Tab-separated table of C-alpha atoms in Angstrom:
chain	number	residue	atom	x	y	z
C	37	MET	CA	15.381	36.343	32.166
C	38	ASN	CA	17.528	34.222	34.288
C	39	ASP	CA	20.053	32.601	32.197
C	40	ASN	CA	20.075	29.362	34.159
C	41	ASN	CA	16.523	28.933	33.030
C	42	THR	CA	17.213	29.206	29.367
C	43	ARG	CA	17.311	26.243	27.056
C	44	THR	CA	17.080	25.859	23.271
C	45	LEU	CA	13.924	24.547	21.621
C	46	LEU	CA	14.847	22.636	18.619
C	47	THR	CA	12.146	21.996	15.917
C	48	ILE	CA	12.609	19.393	13.206
C	49	ILE	CA	9.894	19.116	10.569
C	50	THR	CA	10.415	15.950	8.330
C	51	GLU	CA	8.997	13.026	6.604
C	52	ALA	CA	6.963	10.670	8.906
C	53	SER	CA	8.863	7.623	7.526
C	54	LEU	CA	12.005	8.786	9.214
C	55	GLU	CA	10.537	8.797	12.766
C	56	GLY	CA	11.791	5.281	13.656
C	57	ARG	CA	15.346	6.220	12.651
C	58	LEU	CA	15.414	9.692	14.192
C	59	LEU	CA	14.355	9.013	17.732
C	60	PRO	CA	17.094	6.728	18.831
C	61	GLU	CA	19.585	9.205	17.228
C	62	LEU	CA	18.159	12.039	19.258
C	63	GLU	CA	18.392	10.144	22.573
C	64	LYS	CA	21.944	8.970	21.673
C	65	LEU	CA	22.992	12.613	21.170
C	66	GLY	CA	21.596	13.585	24.620
C	67	ALA	CA	17.961	14.654	24.140
C	68	GLN	CA	16.125	13.922	27.450
C	69	GLY	CA	12.777	13.885	25.761
C	70	TYR	CA	10.925	15.085	22.829
C	71	THR	CA	7.244	15.841	21.585
C	72	ILE	CA	6.153	14.671	18.126
C	73	THR	CA	2.974	16.067	16.247
C	74	ASP	CA	1.663	15.104	12.789
C	75	ALA	CA	2.096	18.001	10.541
C	76	ARG	CA	1.323	18.998	6.884
C	77	GLY	CA	2.432	21.821	4.599
C	78	LYS	CA	4.148	22.659	1.418
C	79	GLY	CA	7.843	23.223	0.535
C	80	SER	CA	10.523	22.648	-1.994
C	81	ARG	CA	9.476	18.933	-2.141
C	82	GLY	CA	5.964	19.709	-2.954
C	83	ALA	CA	2.757	19.428	-0.998
C	84	ARG	CA	3.058	17.157	1.999
C	85	ASP	CA	-0.616	16.900	2.694
C	86	ALA	CA	-0.679	13.802	5.004
C	87	ASP	CA	-3.274	12.098	2.712
C	88	TRP	CA	-1.440	8.916	3.271
C	89	ASP	CA	1.750	7.499	4.708
C	90	ALA	CA	4.185	8.513	1.932
C	91	ASP	CA	2.924	12.073	2.114
C	92	SER	CA	3.000	12.667	5.764
C	93	ASN	CA	5.180	14.888	7.854
C	94	ILE	CA	5.951	15.137	11.559
C	95	ARG	CA	7.285	17.887	13.632
C	96	ILE	CA	9.592	16.950	16.420
C	97	GLU	CA	10.273	19.352	19.288
C	98	VAL	CA	13.316	18.860	21.661
C	99	ILE	CA	14.210	21.168	24.563
C	100	CYS	CA	17.892	20.659	25.443
C	101	SER	CA	21.086	22.639	26.030
C	102	ARG	CA	22.518	24.742	23.189
C	103	ALA	CA	25.415	22.231	22.741
C	104	ILE	CA	23.154	19.243	22.243
C	105	ALA	CA	20.948	21.109	19.896
C	106	GLU	CA	24.086	22.059	17.776
C	107	ALA	CA	25.196	18.491	17.887
C	108	ILE	CA	21.780	17.207	16.774
C	109	THR	CA	21.548	19.810	14.035
C	110	ALA	CA	24.914	19.020	12.616
C	111	ARG	CA	24.329	15.242	12.573
C	112	LEU	CA	20.923	15.455	10.916
C	113	GLN	CA	22.117	17.937	8.390
C	114	GLU	CA	24.934	15.672	7.435
C	115	LYS	CA	22.903	12.549	7.188
C	116	TYR	CA	19.458	13.546	5.877
C	117	TYR	CA	19.407	17.045	4.326
C	118	ASP	CA	20.348	15.693	0.880
C	119	ASN	CA	17.694	13.167	0.279
C	120	PHE	CA	14.941	13.891	2.747
C	121	ALA	CA	12.450	16.689	3.232
C	122	MET	CA	13.770	18.257	6.428
C	123	ILE	CA	13.662	21.616	8.087
C	124	ILE	CA	15.472	22.485	11.407
C	125	PHE	CA	15.326	25.604	13.282
C	126	SER	CA	15.889	26.653	16.943
C	127	HIS	CA	15.333	29.381	19.375
C	128	ASP	CA	15.819	30.074	23.107
C	129	VAL	CA	13.067	29.360	25.504
C	130	SER	CA	12.881	29.776	29.303
C	131	VAL	CA	11.806	26.766	31.180
C	132	LEU	CA	10.632	26.362	34.744
C	133	ARG	CA	12.597	23.281	35.664
C	134	PRO	CA	15.977	23.374	33.893
C	135	GLU	CA	17.153	20.111	35.511
C	136	LYS	CA	14.660	18.372	33.289
C	137	PHE	CA	16.371	19.376	30.098
N	166	MET	CA	-22.499	-3.008	-16.868
N	167	ILE	CA	-19.889	-0.946	-14.997
N	168	ASP	CA	-19.286	-2.022	-11.378
N	169	PRO	CA	-20.406	0.733	-8.960
N	170	ILE	CA	-17.047	0.484	-7.091
N	171	ILE	CA	-15.304	1.691	-10.150
N	172	LEU	CA	-17.740	4.662	-10.101
N	173	PHE	CA	-16.562	5.375	-6.685
N	174	PHE	CA	-12.989	5.637	-8.036
N	175	ILE	CA	-14.117	7.867	-10.841
N	176	LEU	CA	-15.903	9.978	-8.176
N	177	GLY	CA	-12.580	10.304	-6.260
N	178	ILE	CA	-10.678	11.437	-9.316
N	179	VAL	CA	-13.413	13.969	-10.354
N	180	ALA	CA	-13.505	15.344	-6.955
N	181	GLY	CA	-9.677	15.555	-6.809
N	182	LEU	CA	-9.353	17.309	-10.239
N	183	ALA	CA	-12.048	19.736	-9.115
N	184	ARG	CA	-10.089	20.464	-6.088
N	185	SER	CA	-13.006	19.545	-3.876
N	186	GLU	CA	-12.385	19.668	0.044
N	187	LEU	CA	-13.490	16.038	0.123
N	188	ARG	CA	-11.015	13.685	1.770
N	189	LEU	CA	-11.118	10.604	3.878
N	190	PRO	CA	-9.669	11.285	7.291
N	191	ALA	CA	-6.147	9.608	7.528
N	192	GLN	CA	-7.259	7.274	10.306
N	193	ILE	CA	-10.256	6.106	8.264
N	194	TYR	CA	-8.066	5.362	5.318
N	195	ASP	CA	-5.790	3.490	7.498
N	196	PHE	CA	-8.791	1.516	8.886
N	197	VAL	CA	-10.143	0.834	5.474
N	198	SER	CA	-6.752	-0.497	4.125
N	199	ILE	CA	-6.235	-2.572	7.235
N	200	LEU	CA	-9.678	-4.223	6.725
N	201	LEU	CA	-8.834	-4.869	3.023
N	202	LEU	CA	-5.429	-6.503	3.765
N	203	LEU	CA	-6.771	-8.589	6.496
N	204	SER	CA	-9.833	-9.843	4.528
N	205	ILE	CA	-7.707	-10.718	1.599
N	206	GLY	CA	-5.324	-12.524	3.961
N	207	LEU	CA	-8.026	-14.405	5.612
N	208	LYS	CA	-9.680	-15.733	2.521
N	209	GLY	CA	-6.350	-17.072	1.249
N	210	GLY	CA	-5.526	-18.589	4.519
N	211	VAL	CA	-8.754	-20.567	4.726
N	212	GLU	CA	-7.986	-21.922	1.312
N	213	LEU	CA	-4.324	-22.859	2.290
N	214	ALA	CA	-5.816	-25.012	5.027
N	215	LYS	CA	-7.353	-27.076	2.425
N	216	GLN	CA	-4.472	-28.066	0.335
N	217	PRO	CA	-0.822	-29.502	1.084
N	218	PHE	CA	1.968	-26.880	0.965
N	219	GLY	CA	3.994	-29.123	-1.348
N	220	ALA	CA	1.475	-28.809	-4.155
N	221	LEU	CA	1.950	-25.083	-4.153
N	222	ALA	CA	5.765	-24.958	-4.246
N	223	PRO	CA	6.141	-24.896	-7.949
N	224	GLN	CA	3.684	-21.836	-8.250
N	225	VAL	CA	5.582	-20.141	-5.451
N	226	LEU	CA	8.872	-20.598	-7.111
N	227	ALA	CA	7.661	-19.534	-10.534
N	228	VAL	CA	6.034	-16.344	-9.053
N	229	LEU	CA	9.138	-15.658	-7.083
N	230	LEU	CA	11.179	-15.717	-10.443
N	231	MET	CA	8.654	-13.588	-12.175
N	232	GLY	CA	9.027	-10.954	-9.344
N	233	LEU	CA	12.937	-11.018	-9.661
N	234	SER	CA	12.854	-10.805	-13.444
N	235	LEU	CA	10.218	-7.992	-14.114
N	236	PRO	CA	12.290	-5.167	-12.578
N	237	LEU	CA	15.304	-6.367	-14.665
N	238	VAL	CA	13.213	-5.862	-17.790
N	239	ALA	CA	12.006	-2.319	-16.540
N	240	PHE	CA	15.270	-1.069	-15.540
N	241	PRO	CA	17.103	-0.787	-18.799
N	242	VAL	CA	14.057	0.745	-20.483
N	243	LEU	CA	13.788	3.461	-17.822
N	244	ARG	CA	17.579	4.033	-17.694
N	245	TYR	CA	18.270	4.190	-21.469
N	246	LEU	CA	14.981	5.082	-23.100
N	247	GLY	CA	13.677	7.199	-20.217
N	248	ARG	CA	17.102	8.666	-19.416
N	249	PHE	CA	16.397	8.486	-15.645
N	250	LYS	CA	19.184	8.556	-13.139
N	251	ARG	CA	20.260	5.077	-11.926
N	252	ALA	CA	18.588	5.427	-8.481
N	253	ASP	CA	15.362	6.509	-9.988
N	254	ALA	CA	15.260	3.930	-12.726
N	255	ALA	CA	15.967	1.211	-10.021
N	256	SER	CA	13.224	2.499	-7.745
N	257	ILE	CA	10.589	2.694	-10.461
N	258	ALA	CA	11.580	-0.734	-11.639
N	259	ALA	CA	11.095	-2.045	-8.155
N	260	HIS	CA	7.678	-0.536	-7.931
N	261	TYR	CA	6.665	-2.201	-11.189
N	262	GLY	CA	8.035	-5.637	-10.209
N	263	SER	CA	5.979	-5.513	-7.005
N	264	VAL	CA	2.284	-5.673	-6.651
N	265	SER	CA	-0.602	-3.410	-5.551
N	266	VAL	CA	-3.141	-4.929	-3.073
N	267	GLY	CA	-5.723	-2.394	-4.026
N	268	THR	CA	-5.442	-3.594	-7.552
N	269	TYR	CA	-5.852	-7.229	-6.416
N	270	ALA	CA	-8.914	-6.263	-4.395
N	271	VAL	CA	-10.516	-4.693	-7.419
N	272	ALA	CA	-9.748	-7.660	-9.581
N	273	ALA	CA	-11.230	-10.020	-7.061
N	274	ALA	CA	-14.310	-7.983	-6.821
N	275	TYR	CA	-14.449	-7.951	-10.727
N	276	MET	CA	-14.232	-11.757	-10.824
N	277	ALA	CA	-16.962	-12.129	-8.226
N	278	SER	CA	-19.394	-10.006	-9.781
N	279	ASN	CA	-18.857	-11.804	-13.125
N	280	GLY	CA	-19.193	-15.177	-11.530
N	281	VAL	CA	-15.559	-16.157	-12.371
N	282	SER	CA	-13.894	-18.345	-9.870
N	283	PHE	CA	-10.147	-18.324	-9.302
N	284	GLU	CA	-7.592	-20.205	-7.209
N	285	GLU	CA	-8.376	-18.962	-3.772
N	286	HIS	CA	-4.734	-19.268	-2.598
N	287	MET	CA	-3.933	-16.382	-4.766
N	288	PRO	CA	-3.253	-13.992	-1.744
N	289	LEU	CA	-0.203	-16.262	-0.888
N	290	LEU	CA	1.138	-15.517	-4.341
N	291	LEU	CA	0.418	-11.822	-3.748
N	292	VAL	CA	2.475	-11.755	-0.605
N	293	ILE	CA	5.350	-13.591	-2.350
N	294	LEU	CA	5.338	-11.197	-5.306
N	295	GLU	CA	5.558	-8.192	-3.013
N	296	ILE	CA	9.176	-8.772	-1.792
N	297	PRO	CA	11.642	-9.972	-4.533
N	298	ALA	CA	11.286	-6.791	-6.624
N	299	ILE	CA	12.392	-4.686	-3.720
N	300	VAL	CA	15.602	-6.620	-3.271
N	301	VAL	CA	16.382	-6.337	-6.950
N	302	GLY	CA	15.535	-2.684	-6.963
N	303	ILE	CA	18.029	-2.143	-4.177
N	304	LEU	CA	20.743	-4.153	-5.885
N	305	LEU	CA	20.155	-2.294	-9.215
N	306	ALA	CA	20.565	1.068	-7.408
N	307	ARG	CA	23.530	0.165	-5.222
N	308	GLY	CA	25.249	-2.904	-6.440
N	309	LEU	CA	26.573	-5.314	-3.966
N	310	ARG	CA	27.964	-2.827	-1.468
N	311	ARG	CA	29.044	-3.880	1.962
N	312	ASP	CA	27.559	-0.804	3.716
N	313	MET	CA	24.030	-1.632	2.669
N	314	GLN	CA	21.935	-1.916	5.830
N	315	TRP	CA	20.096	-5.024	4.957
N	316	GLY	CA	18.761	-5.537	8.531
N	317	LEU	CA	17.077	-2.204	8.341
N	318	VAL	CA	15.571	-3.003	4.917
N	319	THR	CA	14.299	-6.382	5.900
N	320	HIS	CA	12.715	-4.853	8.962
N	321	GLU	CA	11.058	-2.225	6.798
N	322	ILE	CA	9.682	-4.872	4.456
N	323	PHE	CA	8.418	-7.489	7.072
N	324	ALA	CA	7.419	-5.000	9.775
N	325	GLY	CA	5.603	-2.843	7.241
N	326	LYS	CA	1.762	-3.015	7.619
N	327	GLY	CA	1.237	-4.519	4.284
N	328	ILE	CA	3.138	-7.708	4.699
N	329	MET	CA	2.322	-7.947	8.495
N	330	LEU	CA	-1.434	-7.854	7.888
N	331	LEU	CA	-1.437	-10.037	4.783
N	332	LEU	CA	0.761	-12.739	6.321
N	333	GLY	CA	-0.982	-12.307	9.679
N	334	GLY	CA	-4.440	-12.773	7.915
N	335	LEU	CA	-3.113	-15.823	5.976
N	336	VAL	CA	-1.962	-17.472	9.216
N	337	ILE	CA	-5.152	-16.675	11.126
N	338	GLY	CA	-7.311	-18.048	8.354
N	339	TRP	CA	-5.138	-21.000	8.028
N	340	VAL	CA	-5.265	-21.830	11.757
N	341	ALA	CA	-8.947	-20.971	12.145
N	342	GLY	CA	-10.236	-22.818	9.183
N	343	PRO	CA	-13.542	-22.211	7.342
N	344	GLU	CA	-15.728	-22.902	10.313
N	345	GLY	CA	-13.688	-20.730	12.785
N	346	LEU	CA	-13.952	-17.818	10.511
N	347	VAL	CA	-17.772	-17.810	10.230
N	348	PRO	CA	-18.431	-15.367	13.103
N	349	LEU	CA	-15.914	-12.988	11.535
N	350	GLU	CA	-17.546	-13.018	7.996
N	351	PRO	CA	-19.968	-10.187	8.499
N	352	LEU	CA	-17.091	-7.768	8.895
N	353	PHE	CA	-14.330	-9.262	6.618
N	354	ILE	CA	-16.195	-10.788	3.948
N	355	ASP	CA	-19.718	-9.418	3.637
N	356	LEU	CA	-18.681	-5.813	4.000
N	357	PHE	CA	-15.742	-6.217	1.617
N	358	LYS	CA	-17.253	-4.347	-1.341
N	359	GLY	CA	-18.435	-1.384	0.676
N	360	ILE	CA	-15.113	-1.145	2.183
N	361	LEU	CA	-13.508	-1.299	-1.220
N	362	ALA	CA	-15.752	1.357	-2.507
N	363	LEU	CA	-14.489	3.752	0.301
N	364	PHE	CA	-10.930	2.720	-0.383
N	365	LEU	CA	-11.324	3.346	-4.102
N	366	LEU	CA	-12.972	6.875	-3.353
N	367	GLU	CA	-9.712	7.904	-1.513
N	368	MET	CA	-7.498	6.220	-4.187
N	369	GLY	CA	-9.203	8.357	-6.712
N	370	LEU	CA	-8.429	11.474	-4.749
N	371	ILE	CA	-4.758	10.442	-4.284
N	372	ALA	CA	-4.457	9.517	-7.972
N	373	ALA	CA	-5.882	12.892	-8.986
N	374	SER	CA	-3.241	14.613	-7.025
N	375	ARG	CA	-0.651	12.540	-8.914
N	376	ILE	CA	-2.174	13.176	-12.228
N	377	SER	CA	-1.514	16.842	-11.824
N	378	ALA	CA	2.142	16.070	-11.047
N	379	LEU	CA	2.488	14.331	-14.531
N	380	ARG	CA	2.589	17.658	-16.338
N	381	TYR	CA	5.947	18.052	-14.775
N	382	HIS	CA	7.354	14.573	-15.508
N	383	GLY	CA	6.502	14.228	-19.098
N	384	PRO	CA	4.772	11.819	-21.380
N	385	PHE	CA	7.409	9.044	-20.884
N	386	LEU	CA	6.029	7.974	-17.566
N	387	VAL	CA	2.528	7.573	-18.974
N	388	VAL	CA	3.778	5.421	-21.833
N	389	PHE	CA	5.946	3.555	-19.524
N	390	GLY	CA	3.205	3.041	-16.889
N	391	ILE	CA	0.771	1.536	-19.384
N	392	GLY	CA	3.218	-0.185	-21.577
N	393	MET	CA	5.028	-1.975	-18.733
N	394	SER	CA	1.686	-3.012	-17.329
N	395	LEU	CA	0.625	-4.536	-20.550
N	396	PHE	CA	3.932	-6.419	-20.978
N	397	SER	CA	3.853	-7.657	-17.339
N	398	ALA	CA	0.245	-8.837	-17.895
N	399	VAL	CA	1.310	-10.932	-20.810
N	400	VAL	CA	4.085	-12.499	-18.829
N	401	GLY	CA	1.734	-13.046	-15.865
N	402	ALA	CA	-0.959	-14.629	-18.067
N	403	GLY	CA	1.601	-16.889	-19.923
N	404	LEU	CA	2.837	-18.008	-16.437
N	405	GLY	CA	-0.712	-18.659	-15.287
N	406	VAL	CA	-1.472	-20.936	-18.306
N	407	ALA	CA	1.932	-22.754	-17.834
N	408	LEU	CA	1.246	-23.388	-14.284
N	409	GLY	CA	-2.210	-24.819	-15.129
N	410	LEU	CA	-4.271	-22.150	-13.409
N	411	SER	CA	-7.878	-21.610	-14.295
N	412	PRO	CA	-8.888	-18.784	-16.629
N	413	GLY	CA	-9.948	-16.725	-13.513
N	414	GLY	CA	-6.627	-17.502	-11.849
N	415	THR	CA	-4.485	-16.733	-14.914
N	416	ALA	CA	-6.268	-13.296	-15.147
N	417	MET	CA	-5.592	-12.746	-11.395
N	418	LEU	CA	-1.850	-13.559	-11.917
N	419	ALA	CA	-1.804	-11.310	-14.970
N	420	THR	CA	-3.288	-8.429	-12.864
N	421	LEU	CA	-0.750	-8.974	-10.066
N	422	ALA	CA	2.047	-8.827	-12.626
N	423	ALA	CA	0.746	-5.671	-14.174
N	424	SER	CA	0.079	-3.930	-10.970
N	425	ALA	CA	2.641	-1.650	-9.377
N	426	SER	CA	3.289	-1.186	-5.707
N	427	TYR	CA	2.452	2.134	-3.905
N	428	ILE	CA	2.819	1.134	-0.312
N	429	ALA	CA	5.607	-1.587	0.445
N	430	VAL	CA	8.059	-0.490	-2.243
N	431	PRO	CA	7.951	3.367	-1.537
N	432	ALA	CA	8.437	2.772	2.151
N	433	ALA	CA	11.462	0.292	1.609
N	434	MET	CA	13.092	2.525	-1.242
N	435	ARG	CA	12.826	5.647	0.900
N	436	ILE	CA	14.904	3.897	3.425
N	437	SER	CA	17.428	2.072	1.348
N	438	VAL	CA	17.618	4.186	-1.832
N	439	PRO	CA	16.833	7.609	-0.400
N	440	GLU	CA	18.360	9.581	-3.315
N	441	ALA	CA	15.762	8.181	-5.608
N	442	ASN	CA	12.830	10.661	-6.081
N	443	PRO	CA	9.776	9.314	-4.740
N	444	THR	CA	7.546	11.739	-6.757
N	445	LEU	CA	8.523	10.003	-9.955
N	446	SER	CA	7.689	6.392	-9.032
N	447	LEU	CA	4.552	7.225	-7.131
N	448	THR	CA	3.353	9.440	-9.998
N	449	ALA	CA	3.829	6.484	-12.414
N	450	SER	CA	2.273	3.908	-10.124
N	451	LEU	CA	-0.584	5.936	-8.767
N	452	GLY	CA	-1.086	8.559	-11.480
N	453	VAL	CA	-0.877	6.163	-14.415
N	454	THR	CA	-0.795	2.411	-13.627
N	455	PHE	CA	-3.399	2.075	-10.751
N	456	PRO	CA	-6.059	4.047	-12.772
N	457	PHE	CA	-5.275	2.225	-16.019
N	458	ASN	CA	-5.539	-1.153	-14.354
N	459	VAL	CA	-8.653	-0.433	-12.469
N	460	LEU	CA	-10.597	1.313	-15.356
N	461	ILE	CA	-9.185	-0.657	-18.379
N	462	GLY	CA	-6.631	-3.291	-17.524
N	463	ILE	CA	-8.478	-5.890	-15.452
N	464	PRO	CA	-11.354	-6.580	-17.908
N	465	LEU	CA	-8.613	-6.594	-20.603
N	466	TYR	CA	-6.559	-9.137	-18.801
N	467	TYR	CA	-9.439	-11.348	-18.140
N	468	GLU	CA	-10.300	-11.289	-21.859
N	469	MET	CA	-6.739	-12.052	-22.735
N	470	SER	CA	-6.727	-15.032	-20.164
N	471	LEU	CA	-9.684	-16.501	-21.887
N	472	ARG	CA	-8.083	-16.126	-25.299
N	473	ILE	CA	-4.844	-17.620	-24.219
N	474	HIS	CA	-6.667	-20.515	-22.508
N	475	SER	CA	-8.797	-21.435	-25.586
N	476	ALA	CA	-5.555	-21.186	-27.803
N	477	PHE	CA	-3.029	-23.092	-25.498
N	478	GLY	CA	-5.006	-24.601	-22.578
N	479	ALA	CA	-6.148	-28.001	-22.253
């Protein structure tokens, strides 16, 4: 794999009610774009079955450089981990057009 | 005779408890609640067009005061008898000071099927009651701290779909007037009960999922969820008589007071008091208070209003 084509795919699974607050923050920290999907599942905060607003989850995916991914992770962990349902994980992906990310 | 819409609610609870795969798709539930909010707003708006605003001012003020005081009663009970953390007690208190539009809709349907009339501007009072408890709840949890992001909270309250649609419906109804709304009536007025039946089916499913959570949060929430409703209903009914409302209107105000929010307040609390556990407040308001009011409370509050009226009313 050509290292120049490697970026980090950061996945954030969290409460749908946070969407409006998270997105500006991601952009401020340098994310060039993101993809959001509705999600449901179960974890330490019980079943999040998306029956209605208060129980809905979203999954945000961001492809960016490792440095930006680390900055986003640190920031979200500090601000939201205590009180909100939130999971963040990341892995390397190879992309076709690295200049986009 | 039991109203069939109540049977839809019971069906939802039964299906939920039986772990049926039945569920309303999220978008349908959204659509159904949007229709309910709009038709309640429109009905109230038409009525507002018929009377001067000044005449309503005393009622608006009195209801605002009630919305501020109910959480102040609930908070110490939760904090000291229930031994909840400060944030949790404040959040639950805010839910109980605010109102549930679903409960209001069921009460309106109950009045209609029993041929009882009530003051049609009641939706205005519904909107007004929604807000003050949120502010009191935040203050109870936080105190007067400078770092509170009130801008964000205000946005969450007023831009939330509940207030937006109720207020929007009120304004549209007010501007359009009774004749202007005639072409819209087939959707918003005639279908109201069918829509409400679907809504209650889904509410039954949601309530059932909360009822199973009750096992973990103990009997206190059950006692509080019913006790607080009864207390608030008495306050609301007393206020209704004092304001000179009809028996139907008094029962509606009692129902509003007794109901607990599950849309506007949870959203606002999640943003402003995130350390409060939403499971506690939603379990109480959806698992206990909503079913209690729908199944038992509303007829009870109507009966109570009739008695208070014959005792004190003119």
